[in-house]
PDB file of C-alpha atoms in Angstrom:
ATOM      1  CA  UNK A   9      61.543  34.471 -81.928  1.00  0.00           C
ATOM      2  CA  UNK A  10      59.342  31.642 -82.612  1.00  0.00           C
ATOM      3  CA  UNK A  11      57.401  32.365 -85.339  1.00  0.00           C
ATOM      4  CA  UNK A  12      53.704  30.913 -83.568  1.00  0.00           C
ATOM      5  CA  UNK A  13      50.997  32.711 -84.622  1.00  0.00           C
ATOM      6  CA  UNK A  14      49.101  34.419 -81.399  1.00  0.00           C
ATOM      7  CA  UNK A  15      46.053  34.333 -82.859  1.00  0.00           C
ATOM      8  CA  UNK A  16      46.239  30.836 -82.255  1.00  0.00           C
ATOM      9  CA  UNK A  17      47.045  30.911 -78.850  1.00  0.00           C
ATOM     10  CA  UNK A  18      44.625  33.286 -77.700  1.00  0.00           C
ATOM     11  CA  UNK A  19      41.678  31.762 -79.419  1.00  0.00           C
ATOM     12  CA  UNK A  20      41.843  28.789 -77.175  1.00  0.00           C
ATOM     13  CA  UNK A  21      37.691  28.746 -76.621  1.00  0.00           C
ATOM     14  CA  UNK A  22      37.494  25.321 -78.625  1.00  0.00           C
ATOM     15  CA  UNK A  23      39.891  23.388 -77.000  1.00  0.00           C
ATOM     16  CA  UNK A  24      38.654  23.940 -73.521  1.00  0.00           C
ATOM     17  CA  UNK A  25      34.948  22.562 -74.900  1.00  0.00           C
ATOM     18  CA  UNK A  26      37.153  19.927 -76.178  1.00  0.00           C
ATOM     19  CA  UNK A  27      38.316  19.012 -72.241  1.00  0.00           C
ATOM     20  CA  UNK A  28      35.174  19.680 -70.578  1.00  0.00           C
ATOM     21  CA  UNK A  29      33.344  17.104 -72.725  1.00  0.00           C
ATOM     22  CA  UNK A  30      35.762  14.645 -72.514  1.00  0.00           C
ATOM     23  CA  UNK A  31      35.666  14.847 -68.591  1.00  0.00           C
ATOM     24  CA  UNK A  32      31.977  14.735 -68.500  1.00  0.00           C
ATOM     25  CA  UNK A  33      32.318  11.804 -71.144  1.00  0.00           C
ATOM     26  CA  UNK A  34      35.184   9.778 -68.138  1.00  0.00           C
ATOM     27  CA  UNK A  35      33.035  10.336 -65.700  1.00  0.00           C
ATOM     28  CA  UNK A  36      29.812   9.035 -67.127  1.00  0.00           C
ATOM     29  CA  UNK A  37      31.153   6.076 -68.150  1.00  0.00           C
ATOM     30  CA  UNK A  38      33.396   5.360 -65.566  1.00  0.00           C
ATOM     31  CA  UNK A  39      31.255   2.784 -63.182  1.00  0.00           C
ATOM     32  CA  UNK A  40      29.121   3.620 -59.770  1.00  0.00           C
ATOM     33  CA  UNK A  41      30.885   1.708 -56.839  1.00  0.00           C
ATOM     34  CA  UNK A  42      28.412   0.728 -54.943  1.00  0.00           C
ATOM     35  CA  UNK A  43      27.926   0.333 -50.798  1.00  0.00           C
ATOM     36  CA  UNK A  44      28.788  -2.606 -49.330  1.00  0.00           C
ATOM     37  CA  UNK A  45      27.247  -1.281 -46.091  1.00  0.00           C
ATOM     38  CA  UNK A  46      23.606  -0.284 -47.569  1.00  0.00           C
ATOM     39  CA  UNK A  47      22.351  -3.434 -46.840  1.00  0.00           C
ATOM     40  CA  UNK A  48      23.316  -3.095 -42.761  1.00  0.00           C
ATOM     41  CA  UNK A  49      21.541  -0.152 -42.771  1.00  0.00           C
ATOM     42  CA  UNK A  50      18.121  -1.173 -44.300  1.00  0.00           C
ATOM     43  CA  UNK A  51      18.157  -4.361 -41.655  1.00  0.00           C
ATOM     44  CA  UNK A  52      19.435  -2.311 -38.598  1.00  0.00           C
ATOM     45  CA  UNK A  53      16.617   0.088 -39.343  1.00  0.00           C
ATOM     46  CA  UNK A  54      14.169  -2.708 -39.282  1.00  0.00           C
ATOM     47  CA  UNK A  55      15.137  -4.027 -36.443  1.00  0.00           C
ATOM     48  CA  UNK A  56      14.575  -0.428 -34.734  1.00  0.00           C
ATOM     49  CA  UNK A  57      11.101  -0.229 -36.007  1.00  0.00           C
ATOM     50  CA  UNK A  58       9.968  -4.043 -34.749  1.00  0.00           C
ATOM     51  CA  UNK A  59      11.934  -3.048 -31.022  1.00  0.00           C
ATOM     52  CA  UNK A  60       9.860   0.664 -30.819  1.00  0.00           C
ATOM     53  CA  UNK A  61       6.724  -1.500 -32.163  1.00  0.00           C
ATOM     54  CA  UNK A  62       7.190  -4.233 -29.051  1.00  0.00           C
ATOM     55  CA  UNK A  63       8.158  -1.644 -26.588  1.00  0.00           C
ATOM     56  CA  UNK A  64       4.644   0.210 -27.275  1.00  0.00           C
ATOM     57  CA  UNK A  65       2.301  -3.135 -27.471  1.00  0.00           C
ATOM     58  CA  UNK A  66       4.127  -4.118 -23.969  1.00  0.00           C
ATOM     59  CA  UNK A  67       3.517  -0.695 -22.631  1.00  0.00           C
ATOM     60  CA  UNK A  68       0.220  -0.494 -24.072  1.00  0.00           C
ATOM     61  CA  UNK A  69      -0.349  -4.169 -22.392  1.00  0.00           C
ATOM     62  CA  UNK A  70       1.126  -3.129 -18.564  1.00  0.00           C
ATOM     63  CA  UNK A  71      -1.478  -0.015 -18.833  1.00  0.00           C
ATOM     64  CA  UNK A  72      -4.259  -2.396 -19.810  1.00  0.00           C
ATOM     65  CA  UNK A  73      -3.031  -4.549 -16.801  1.00  0.00           C
ATOM     66  CA  UNK A  74      -2.732  -1.903 -14.332  1.00  0.00           C
ATOM     67  CA  UNK A  75      -6.305  -0.352 -15.438  1.00  0.00           C
ATOM     68  CA  UNK A  76      -8.341  -3.619 -15.648  1.00  0.00           C
ATOM     69  CA  UNK A  77      -6.864  -4.390 -11.711  1.00  0.00           C
ATOM     70  CA  UNK A  78      -8.399  -1.095 -10.588  1.00  0.00           C
ATOM     71  CA  UNK A  79     -11.363  -1.814  -8.256  1.00  0.00           C
ATOM     72  CA  UNK A  80     -14.308   1.092  -8.632  1.00  0.00           C
ATOM     73  CA  UNK A  81     -15.360   2.894  -5.975  1.00  0.00           C
ATOM     74  CA  UNK A  82     -17.867   2.376  -3.815  1.00  0.00           C
ATOM     75  CA  UNK A  83     -17.059  -1.282  -5.238  1.00  0.00           C
ATOM     76  CA  UNK A  84     -19.983  -2.973  -3.237  1.00  0.00           C
ATOM     77  CA  UNK A  85     -17.762  -6.336  -3.121  1.00  0.00           C
ATOM     78  CA  UNK A  86     -15.953  -4.905   0.071  1.00  0.00           C
ATOM     79  CA  UNK A  87     -19.000  -3.940   1.371  1.00  0.00           C
ATOM     80  CA  UNK A  88     -20.323  -7.432   1.184  1.00  0.00           C
ATOM     81  CA  UNK A  89     -17.370  -7.766   3.405  1.00  0.00           C
ATOM     82  CA  UNK A  90     -18.276  -6.354   5.786  1.00  0.00           C
ATOM     83  CA  UNK A  91     -21.833  -7.211   5.927  1.00  0.00           C
ATOM     84  CA  UNK A  92     -19.650 -11.139   6.284  1.00  0.00           C
ATOM     85  CA  UNK A  93     -17.539  -9.814   9.089  1.00  0.00           C
ATOM     86  CA  UNK A  94     -20.690  -8.090  10.958  1.00  0.00           C
ATOM     87  CA  UNK A  95     -22.992 -11.534  10.723  1.00  0.00           C
ATOM     88  CA  UNK A  96     -20.349 -13.112  12.551  1.00  0.00           C
ATOM     89  CA  UNK A  97     -20.117 -11.087  15.426  1.00  0.00           C
ATOM     90  CA  UNK A  98     -23.869 -10.431  15.458  1.00  0.00           C
ATOM     91  CA  UNK A  99     -25.324 -13.495  13.860  1.00  0.00           C
ATOM     92  CA  UNK A 100     -27.579 -11.563  11.601  1.00  0.00           C
ATOM     93  CA  UNK A 101     -27.079 -11.176   8.135  1.00  0.00           C
ATOM     94  CA  UNK A 102     -27.065  -7.600   8.277  1.00  0.00           C
ATOM     95  CA  UNK A 103     -25.325  -4.308   8.061  1.00  0.00           C
ATOM     96  CA  UNK A 104     -24.867  -1.688  11.014  1.00  0.00           C
ATOM     97  CA  UNK A 105     -24.377   2.372  10.374  1.00  0.00           C
ATOM     98  CA  UNK A 106     -20.789   1.378  12.261  1.00  0.00           C
ATOM     99  CA  UNK A 107     -19.805  -0.841   8.990  1.00  0.00           C
ATOM    100  CA  UNK A 108     -21.373   1.462   7.043  1.00  0.00           C
ATOM    101  CA  UNK A 109     -19.235   4.229   7.892  1.00  0.00           C
ATOM    102  CA  UNK A 110     -15.695   2.170   8.364  1.00  0.00           C
ATOM    103  CA  UNK A 111     -16.520   1.524   4.540  1.00  0.00           C
ATOM    104  CA  UNK A 112     -17.026   4.748   3.610  1.00  0.00           C
ATOM    105  CA  UNK A 113     -13.990   5.788   5.418  1.00  0.00           C
ATOM    106  CA  UNK A 114     -11.999   3.297   3.083  1.00  0.00           C
ATOM    107  CA  UNK A 115     -13.581   3.944   0.220  1.00  0.00           C
ATOM    108  CA  UNK A 116     -12.824   8.222   0.822  1.00  0.00           C
ATOM    109  CA  UNK A 117      -9.270   7.045   1.505  1.00  0.00           C
ATOM    110  CA  UNK A 118      -8.941   5.397  -1.624  1.00  0.00           C
ATOM    111  CA  UNK A 119     -11.161   8.077  -4.076  1.00  0.00           C
ATOM    112  CA  UNK A 120      -9.075  10.657  -2.300  1.00  0.00           C
ATOM    113  CA  UNK A 121      -5.950   8.883  -3.358  1.00  0.00           C
ATOM    114  CA  UNK A 122      -6.810   8.522  -7.094  1.00  0.00           C
ATOM    115  CA  UNK A 123      -7.219  12.166  -7.026  1.00  0.00           C
ATOM    116  CA  UNK A 124      -3.892  12.647  -6.258  1.00  0.00           C
ATOM    117  CA  UNK A 125      -2.634  10.225  -8.466  1.00  0.00           C
ATOM    118  CA  UNK A 126      -1.372   7.684  -5.785  1.00  0.00           C
ATOM    119  CA  UNK A 127      -1.132   4.341  -7.088  1.00  0.00           C
ATOM    120  CA  UNK A 128       0.260   1.489  -5.331  1.00  0.00           C
ATOM    121  CA  UNK A 129       2.646  -0.875  -6.740  1.00  0.00           C
ATOM    122  CA  UNK A 130       2.090  -4.624  -6.997  1.00  0.00           C
ATOM    123  CA  UNK A 131       4.538  -4.966  -4.398  1.00  0.00           C
ATOM    124  CA  UNK A 132       2.416  -3.252  -2.111  1.00  0.00           C
ATOM    125  CA  UNK A 133      -0.570  -4.273  -2.802  1.00  0.00           C
ATOM    126  CA  UNK A 134       0.859  -8.045  -2.510  1.00  0.00           C
ATOM    127  CA  UNK A 135       1.643  -7.010   1.312  1.00  0.00           C
ATOM    128  CA  UNK A 136      -1.892  -5.905   1.997  1.00  0.00           C
ATOM    129  CA  UNK A 137      -3.275  -9.138   0.358  1.00  0.00           C
ATOM    130  CA  UNK A 138      -1.066 -11.583   2.939  1.00  0.00           C
ATOM    131  CA  UNK A 139      -2.738  -9.817   5.425  1.00  0.00           C
ATOM    132  CA  UNK A 140      -5.774 -10.567   4.049  1.00  0.00           C
ATOM    133  CA  UNK A 141      -5.065 -13.974   3.256  1.00  0.00           C
ATOM    134  CA  UNK A 142      -3.368 -15.263   6.672  1.00  0.00           C
ATOM    135  CA  UNK A 143      -5.935 -13.002   8.836  1.00  0.00           C
ATOM    136  CA  UNK A 144      -9.326 -12.088   7.664  1.00  0.00           C
ATOM    137  CA  UNK A 145      -9.829 -15.383   5.636  1.00  0.00           C
ATOM    138  CA  UNK A 146      -9.179 -17.629   8.851  1.00  0.00           C
ATOM    139  CA  UNK A 147     -11.348 -15.306  10.831  1.00  0.00           C
ATOM    140  CA  UNK A 148     -14.488 -15.760   8.196  1.00  0.00           C
ATOM    141  CA  UNK A 149     -13.758 -19.608   8.288  1.00  0.00           C
ATOM    142  CA  UNK A 150     -13.463 -19.855  11.969  1.00  0.00           C
ATOM    143  CA  UNK A 151     -16.799 -17.506  12.926  1.00  0.00           C
ATOM    144  CA  UNK A 152     -18.983 -18.418   9.498  1.00  0.00           C
ATOM    145  CA  UNK A 153     -17.482 -21.188   7.199  1.00  0.00           C
ATOM    146  CA  UNK A 154     -20.988 -21.866   5.107  1.00  0.00           C
ATOM    147  CA  UNK A 155     -21.536 -18.331   4.246  1.00  0.00           C
ATOM    148  CA  UNK A 156     -17.924 -18.133   2.323  1.00  0.00           C
ATOM    149  CA  UNK A 157     -16.484 -18.845  -1.158  1.00  0.00           C
ATOM    150  CA  UNK A 158     -15.635 -22.845  -1.324  1.00  0.00           C
ATOM    151  CA  UNK A 159     -12.297 -21.710  -1.424  1.00  0.00           C
ATOM    152  CA  UNK A 160      -9.239 -19.464  -0.430  1.00  0.00           C
ATOM    153  CA  UNK A 161      -8.709 -18.618  -3.593  1.00  0.00           C
ATOM    154  CA  UNK A 162     -12.429 -18.074  -4.755  1.00  0.00           C
ATOM    155  CA  UNK A 163     -12.203 -15.498  -1.580  1.00  0.00           C
ATOM    156  CA  UNK A 164      -9.092 -13.499  -2.627  1.00  0.00           C
ATOM    157  CA  UNK A 165     -11.053 -13.065  -6.252  1.00  0.00           C
ATOM    158  CA  UNK A 166     -14.235 -12.159  -4.735  1.00  0.00           C
ATOM    159  CA  UNK A 167     -13.191 -10.109  -2.098  1.00  0.00           C
ATOM    160  CA  UNK A 168      -9.148  -9.680  -0.951  1.00  0.00           C
ATOM    161  CA  UNK A 169      -7.733  -8.656  -3.903  1.00  0.00           C
ATOM    162  CA  UNK A 170      -9.996  -4.988  -4.262  1.00  0.00           C
ATOM    163  CA  UNK A 171      -9.779  -4.904  -0.525  1.00  0.00           C
ATOM    164  CA  UNK A 172      -6.296  -5.390  -0.464  1.00  0.00           C
ATOM    165  CA  UNK A 173      -5.486  -2.444  -3.239  1.00  0.00           C
ATOM    166  CA  UNK A 174      -7.679   0.306  -1.699  1.00  0.00           C
ATOM    167  CA  UNK A 175      -5.740  -0.326   1.655  1.00  0.00           C
ATOM    168  CA  UNK A 176      -2.265  -0.025  -0.169  1.00  0.00           C
ATOM    169  CA  UNK A 177      -3.793   3.055  -1.774  1.00  0.00           C
ATOM    170  CA  UNK A 178      -4.704   4.645   1.340  1.00  0.00           C
ATOM    171  CA  UNK A 179      -1.378   3.831   2.867  1.00  0.00           C
ATOM    172  CA  UNK A 180      -0.249   5.703  -0.044  1.00  0.00           C
ATOM    173  CA  UNK A 181      -2.441   8.568   1.086  1.00  0.00           C
ATOM    174  CA  UNK A 182      -1.641   9.031   4.522  1.00  0.00           C
ATOM    175  CA  UNK A 183       2.001   9.030   3.609  1.00  0.00           C
ATOM    176  CA  UNK A 184       2.137  11.286   1.234  1.00  0.00           C
ATOM    177  CA  UNK A 185       0.047  13.518   3.899  1.00  0.00           C
ATOM    178  CA  UNK A 186       3.278  14.190   5.524  1.00  0.00           C
ATOM    179  CA  UNK A 187       4.319  16.888   3.488  1.00  0.00           C
ATOM    180  CA  UNK A 188       1.393  18.526   4.364  1.00  0.00           C
ATOM    181  CA  UNK A 189       1.467  18.316   7.927  1.00  0.00           C
ATOM    182  CA  UNK A 190       4.729  18.179   8.873  1.00  0.00           C
ATOM    183  CA  UNK A 191       4.862  19.067  12.601  1.00  0.00           C
ATOM    184  CA  UNK A 192       1.491  17.434  13.364  1.00  0.00           C
ATOM    185  CA  UNK A 193       0.777  14.514  15.552  1.00  0.00           C
ATOM    186  CA  UNK A 194       0.235  11.145  13.209  1.00  0.00           C
ATOM    187  CA  UNK A 195      -3.879  10.648  14.748  1.00  0.00           C
ATOM    188  CA  UNK A 196      -4.177  14.045  14.442  1.00  0.00           C
ATOM    189  CA  UNK A 197      -2.738  14.361  10.676  1.00  0.00           C
ATOM    190  CA  UNK A 198      -4.174  11.141   9.971  1.00  0.00           C
ATOM    191  CA  UNK A 199      -7.834  11.712  11.082  1.00  0.00           C
ATOM    192  CA  UNK A 200      -7.142  15.428   9.294  1.00  0.00           C
ATOM    193  CA  UNK A 201      -6.599  13.709   6.063  1.00  0.00           C
ATOM    194  CA  UNK A 202      -9.990  11.052   6.905  1.00  0.00           C
ATOM    195  CA  UNK A 203     -11.945  14.345   6.836  1.00  0.00           C
ATOM    196  CA  UNK A 204     -10.565  15.855   3.818  1.00  0.00           C
ATOM    197  CA  UNK A 205     -11.282  12.172   1.828  1.00  0.00           C
ATOM    198  CA  UNK A 206     -15.013  11.838   3.064  1.00  0.00           C
ATOM    199  CA  UNK A 207     -15.977  15.410   2.231  1.00  0.00           C
ATOM    200  CA  UNK A 208     -14.271  14.912  -1.256  1.00  0.00           C
ATOM    201  CA  UNK A 209     -16.340  11.236  -1.501  1.00  0.00           C
ATOM    202  CA  UNK A 210     -19.405  13.153  -0.294  1.00  0.00           C
ATOM    203  CA  UNK A 211     -19.217  16.133  -2.593  1.00  0.00           C
ATOM    204  CA  UNK A 212     -18.712  13.860  -6.039  1.00  0.00           C
ATOM    205  CA  UNK A 213     -20.358  10.497  -5.005  1.00  0.00           C
ATOM    206  CA  UNK A 214     -23.645  11.477  -3.123  1.00  0.00           C
ATOM    207  CA  UNK A 215     -26.213  10.030  -5.389  1.00  0.00           C
ATOM    208  CA  UNK A 216     -24.274   6.541  -5.140  1.00  0.00           C
ATOM    209  CA  UNK A 217     -24.365   6.869  -1.157  1.00  0.00           C
ATOM    210  CA  UNK A 218     -27.670   7.421  -0.980  1.00  0.00           C
ATOM    211  CA  UNK A 219     -28.190   4.799  -3.418  1.00  0.00           C
ATOM    212  CA  UNK A 220     -26.661   2.067  -1.329  1.00  0.00           C
ATOM    213  CA  UNK A 221     -27.870   3.437   1.658  1.00  0.00           C
ATOM    214  CA  UNK A 222     -31.493   2.503   0.494  1.00  0.00           C
ATOM    215  CA  UNK A 223     -30.054  -1.106  -0.645  1.00  0.00           C
ATOM    216  CA  UNK A 224     -28.931  -2.230   2.262  1.00  0.00           C
ATOM    217  CA  UNK A 225     -31.213  -0.069   4.721  1.00  0.00           C
ATOM    218  CA  UNK A 226     -28.793   2.003   6.362  1.00  0.00           C
ATOM    219  CA  UNK A 227     -30.010   4.724   8.688  1.00  0.00           C
ATOM    220  CA  UNK A 228     -28.200   8.343   7.368  1.00  0.00           C
ATOM    221  CA  UNK A 229     -28.349   9.086  10.762  1.00  0.00           C
ATOM    222  CA  UNK A 230     -27.742   7.724  14.052  1.00  0.00           C
ATOM    223  CA  UNK A 231     -28.021   8.611  17.920  1.00  0.00           C
ATOM    224  CA  UNK A 232     -24.113   9.574  17.961  1.00  0.00           C
ATOM    225  CA  UNK A 233     -23.039   9.284  21.776  1.00  0.00           C
ATOM    226  CA  UNK A 234     -20.730  12.785  22.212  1.00  0.00           C
ATOM    227  CA  UNK A 235     -18.674  13.100  25.087  1.00  0.00           C
ATOM    228  CA  UNK A 236     -17.108  15.879  26.713  1.00  0.00           C
ATOM    229  CA  UNK A 237     -14.020  17.142  27.522  1.00  0.00           C
ATOM    230  CA  UNK A 238     -13.580  20.128  30.464  1.00  0.00           C
ATOM    231  CA  UNK A 239      -9.887  22.040  30.859  1.00  0.00           C
ATOM    232  CA  UNK A 240      -7.693  24.356  30.465  1.00  0.00           C
ATOM    233  CA  UNK A 241      -5.995  24.746  26.959  1.00  0.00           C
ATOM    234  CA  UNK A 242      -2.406  24.699  27.285  1.00  0.00           C
ATOM    235  CA  UNK A 243      -0.959  24.558  23.430  1.00  0.00           C
ATOM    236  CA  UNK A 244      -2.215  25.471  20.566  1.00  0.00           C
ATOM    237  CA  UNK A 245      -0.285  24.505  17.211  1.00  0.00           C
ATOM    238  CA  UNK A 246      -1.287  24.713  13.644  1.00  0.00           C
ATOM    239  CA  UNK A 247      -3.154  21.562  13.456  1.00  0.00           C
ATOM    240  CA  UNK A 248      -4.184  20.811  16.590  1.00  0.00           C
ATOM    241  CA  UNK A 249      -4.265  22.152  20.504  1.00  0.00           C
ATOM    242  CA  UNK A 250      -4.302  20.531  23.827  1.00  0.00           C
ATOM    243  CA  UNK A 251      -6.589  20.308  26.903  1.00  0.00           C
ATOM    244  CA  UNK A 252      -6.037  19.664  30.457  1.00  0.00           C
ATOM    245  CA  UNK A 253      -8.065  18.988  32.942  1.00  0.00           C
ATOM    246  CA  UNK A 254      -7.599  20.534  36.798  1.00  0.00           C
ATOM    247  CA  UNK A 255      -5.319  23.037  36.142  1.00  0.00           C
ATOM    248  CA  UNK A 256      -5.387  26.322  37.734  1.00  0.00           C
ATOM    249  CA  UNK A 257      -4.364  29.677  37.190  1.00  0.00           C
ATOM    250  CA  UNK A 258      -1.792  30.464  38.865  1.00  0.00           C
ATOM    251  CA  UNK A 259       0.138  27.025  37.748  1.00  0.00           C
ATOM    252  CA  UNK A 260      -0.113  28.751  34.089  1.00  0.00           C
ATOM    253  CA  UNK A 261       3.255  30.235  33.176  1.00  0.00           C
ATOM    254  CA  UNK A 262       5.048  28.856  36.606  1.00  0.00           C
ATOM    255  CA  UNK A 263       5.221  25.454  34.998  1.00  0.00           C
ATOM    256  CA  UNK A 264       5.942  23.996  31.847  1.00  0.00           C
ATOM    257  CA  UNK A 265       3.623  22.281  29.321  1.00  0.00           C
ATOM    258  CA  UNK A 266       5.395  19.075  29.770  1.00  0.00           C
ATOM    259  CA  UNK A 267       5.377  19.231  33.635  1.00  0.00           C
ATOM    260  CA  UNK A 268       1.329  20.151  34.136  1.00  0.00           C
ATOM    261  CA  UNK A 269       0.750  17.171  31.849  1.00  0.00           C
ATOM    262  CA  UNK A 270       2.625  14.764  33.825  1.00  0.00           C
ATOM    263  CA  UNK A 271       1.531  16.545  37.352  1.00  0.00           C
ATOM    264  CA  UNK A 272      -2.435  16.597  36.454  1.00  0.00           C
ATOM    265  CA  UNK A 273      -1.714  13.335  34.874  1.00  0.00           C
ATOM    266  CA  UNK A 274      -3.553  14.239  31.583  1.00  0.00           C
ATOM    267  CA  UNK A 275      -3.456  15.862  28.405  1.00  0.00           C
ATOM    268  CA  UNK A 276      -5.916  15.619  25.157  1.00  0.00           C
ATOM    269  CA  UNK A 277      -4.954  16.626  21.742  1.00  0.00           C
ATOM    270  CA  UNK A 278      -7.863  17.900  19.658  1.00  0.00           C
ATOM    271  CA  UNK A 279      -7.761  18.966  15.737  1.00  0.00           C
ATOM    272  CA  UNK A 280      -8.013  22.503  15.375  1.00  0.00           C
ATOM    273  CA  UNK A 281     -11.015  22.445  13.133  1.00  0.00           C
ATOM    274  CA  UNK A 282     -14.431  24.915  13.433  1.00  0.00           C
ATOM    275  CA  UNK A 283     -13.249  26.796  16.700  1.00  0.00           C
ATOM    276  CA  UNK A 284     -13.898  30.462  17.705  1.00  0.00           C
ATOM    277  CA  UNK A 285     -10.675  32.182  16.432  1.00  0.00           C
ATOM    278  CA  UNK A 286     -10.864  33.350  19.935  1.00  0.00           C
ATOM    279  CA  UNK A 287      -9.356  29.988  21.297  1.00  0.00           C
ATOM    280  CA  UNK A 288      -6.055  30.998  23.386  1.00  0.00           C
ATOM    281  CA  UNK A 289      -3.621  29.626  25.428  1.00  0.00           C
ATOM    282  CA  UNK A 290      -5.317  29.625  29.474  1.00  0.00           C
ATOM    283  CA  UNK A 291      -8.874  29.762  28.178  1.00  0.00           C
ATOM    284  CA  UNK A 292     -11.243  26.986  29.927  1.00  0.00           C
ATOM    285  CA  UNK A 293     -12.814  24.807  27.305  1.00  0.00           C
ATOM    286  CA  UNK A 294     -15.597  22.036  27.080  1.00  0.00           C
ATOM    287  CA  UNK A 295     -14.702  19.973  24.193  1.00  0.00           C
ATOM    288  CA  UNK A 296     -17.321  17.424  22.386  1.00  0.00           C
ATOM    289  CA  UNK A 297     -15.937  14.618  20.954  1.00  0.00           C
ATOM    290  CA  UNK A 298     -17.039  10.797  19.952  1.00  0.00           C
ATOM    291  CA  UNK A 299     -14.248   8.530  19.926  1.00  0.00           C
ATOM    292  CA  UNK A 300     -10.559   8.371  20.763  1.00  0.00           C
ATOM    293  CA  UNK A 301      -8.225   8.408  17.867  1.00  0.00           C
ATOM    294  CA  UNK A 302      -4.952   7.751  19.398  1.00  0.00           C
ATOM    295  CA  UNK A 303      -2.039   7.784  22.332  1.00  0.00           C
ATOM    296  CA  UNK A 304       0.645   9.126  22.948  1.00  0.00           C
ATOM    297  CA  UNK A 305       3.262   5.930  23.792  1.00  0.00           C
ATOM    298  CA  UNK A 306       6.479   8.129  24.912  1.00  0.00           C
ATOM    299  CA  UNK A 307       3.927   9.857  27.128  1.00  0.00           C
ATOM    300  CA  UNK A 308       1.146   7.665  28.573  1.00  0.00           C
ATOM    301  CA  UNK A 309      -1.136  10.415  29.797  1.00  0.00           C
ATOM    302  CA  UNK A 310      -1.314  12.085  26.114  1.00  0.00           C
ATOM    303  CA  UNK A 311      -4.534  10.377  24.504  1.00  0.00           C
ATOM    304  CA  UNK A 312      -5.629  12.135  20.656  1.00  0.00           C
ATOM    305  CA  UNK A 313      -9.686  12.535  20.438  1.00  0.00           C
ATOM    306  CA  UNK A 314     -11.687  13.885  17.272  1.00  0.00           C
ATOM    307  CA  UNK A 315     -13.802  17.120  17.795  1.00  0.00           C
ATOM    308  CA  UNK A 316     -17.432  17.252  17.488  1.00  0.00           C
ATOM    309  CA  UNK A 317     -18.058  20.972  18.942  1.00  0.00           C
ATOM    310  CA  UNK A 318     -16.120  23.222  21.594  1.00  0.00           C
ATOM    311  CA  UNK A 319     -17.516  25.869  24.126  1.00  0.00           C
ATOM    312  CA  UNK A 320     -15.004  28.536  25.370  1.00  0.00           C
ATOM    313  CA  UNK A 321     -16.376  28.227  29.514  1.00  0.00           C
ATOM    314  CA  UNK A 322     -14.168  31.030  30.784  1.00  0.00           C
ATOM    315  CA  UNK A 323     -11.891  33.229  28.716  1.00  0.00           C
ATOM    316  CA  UNK A 324      -8.409  33.790  30.061  1.00  0.00           C
TER     317      UNK A 324
END
């Protein structure tokens, strides 16, 4: 048996301390290996920062450019354009109420499109601009050359760009309305949208409208011609109703609507607006209207008219 002092074997604390001290000293003296790729990370971060900054700058510039090209609501440049057009035919440098109403119609559609956040693309605006350059300018040039800007470029800058933007916006509004009026004929749908747009304009811009009326001497009301269509209600939809003249009571239910329209060679669809709730198929009515708003290309006997008022002459 070896004569090793067991007290020496058990007391190893000093040895452990020495070993740990040597290891720590060795680690502290070992040179730190530098990463050879650290500079690449810095370069990548710098490039990324530049790209982000450039993207934000371009987006801001693009937004500023788009904002600057949007014309104001009730833009007098458009009104001046109607003044030019009207003077070509009347020979007088004045605005008629019909011209002013047409101006308000375009402005209302533009304002309502803005409310619905409908923004035309540059391609859509350019398409309208082509029509302005080629058709309207040449028409004005033929009739009233002395009143036009000296060049076509000046005409475009003064009138055409603003008008083209507004027409493109109005087109977007009409196209978007298809989702709200899925089963409505196009003339009635457009009339309904125009009424909503006009109500919106008159509610939010009534002071500006009054200012323009006074500035250009436009009467607020005129003697609007009211026409009357009498007949029998043969169909009622969600947003429109059909009136055909000359229908006998005995024919209702015996012939289809299409057959009655063809037999009597007439039929008019009216917007279902401000009519009595009791209106029903078979009622004889008198409908007041002021203008034709469209015709049916498939059925030549069918037309579309606006509505001023309705009276039920005889209930079915």
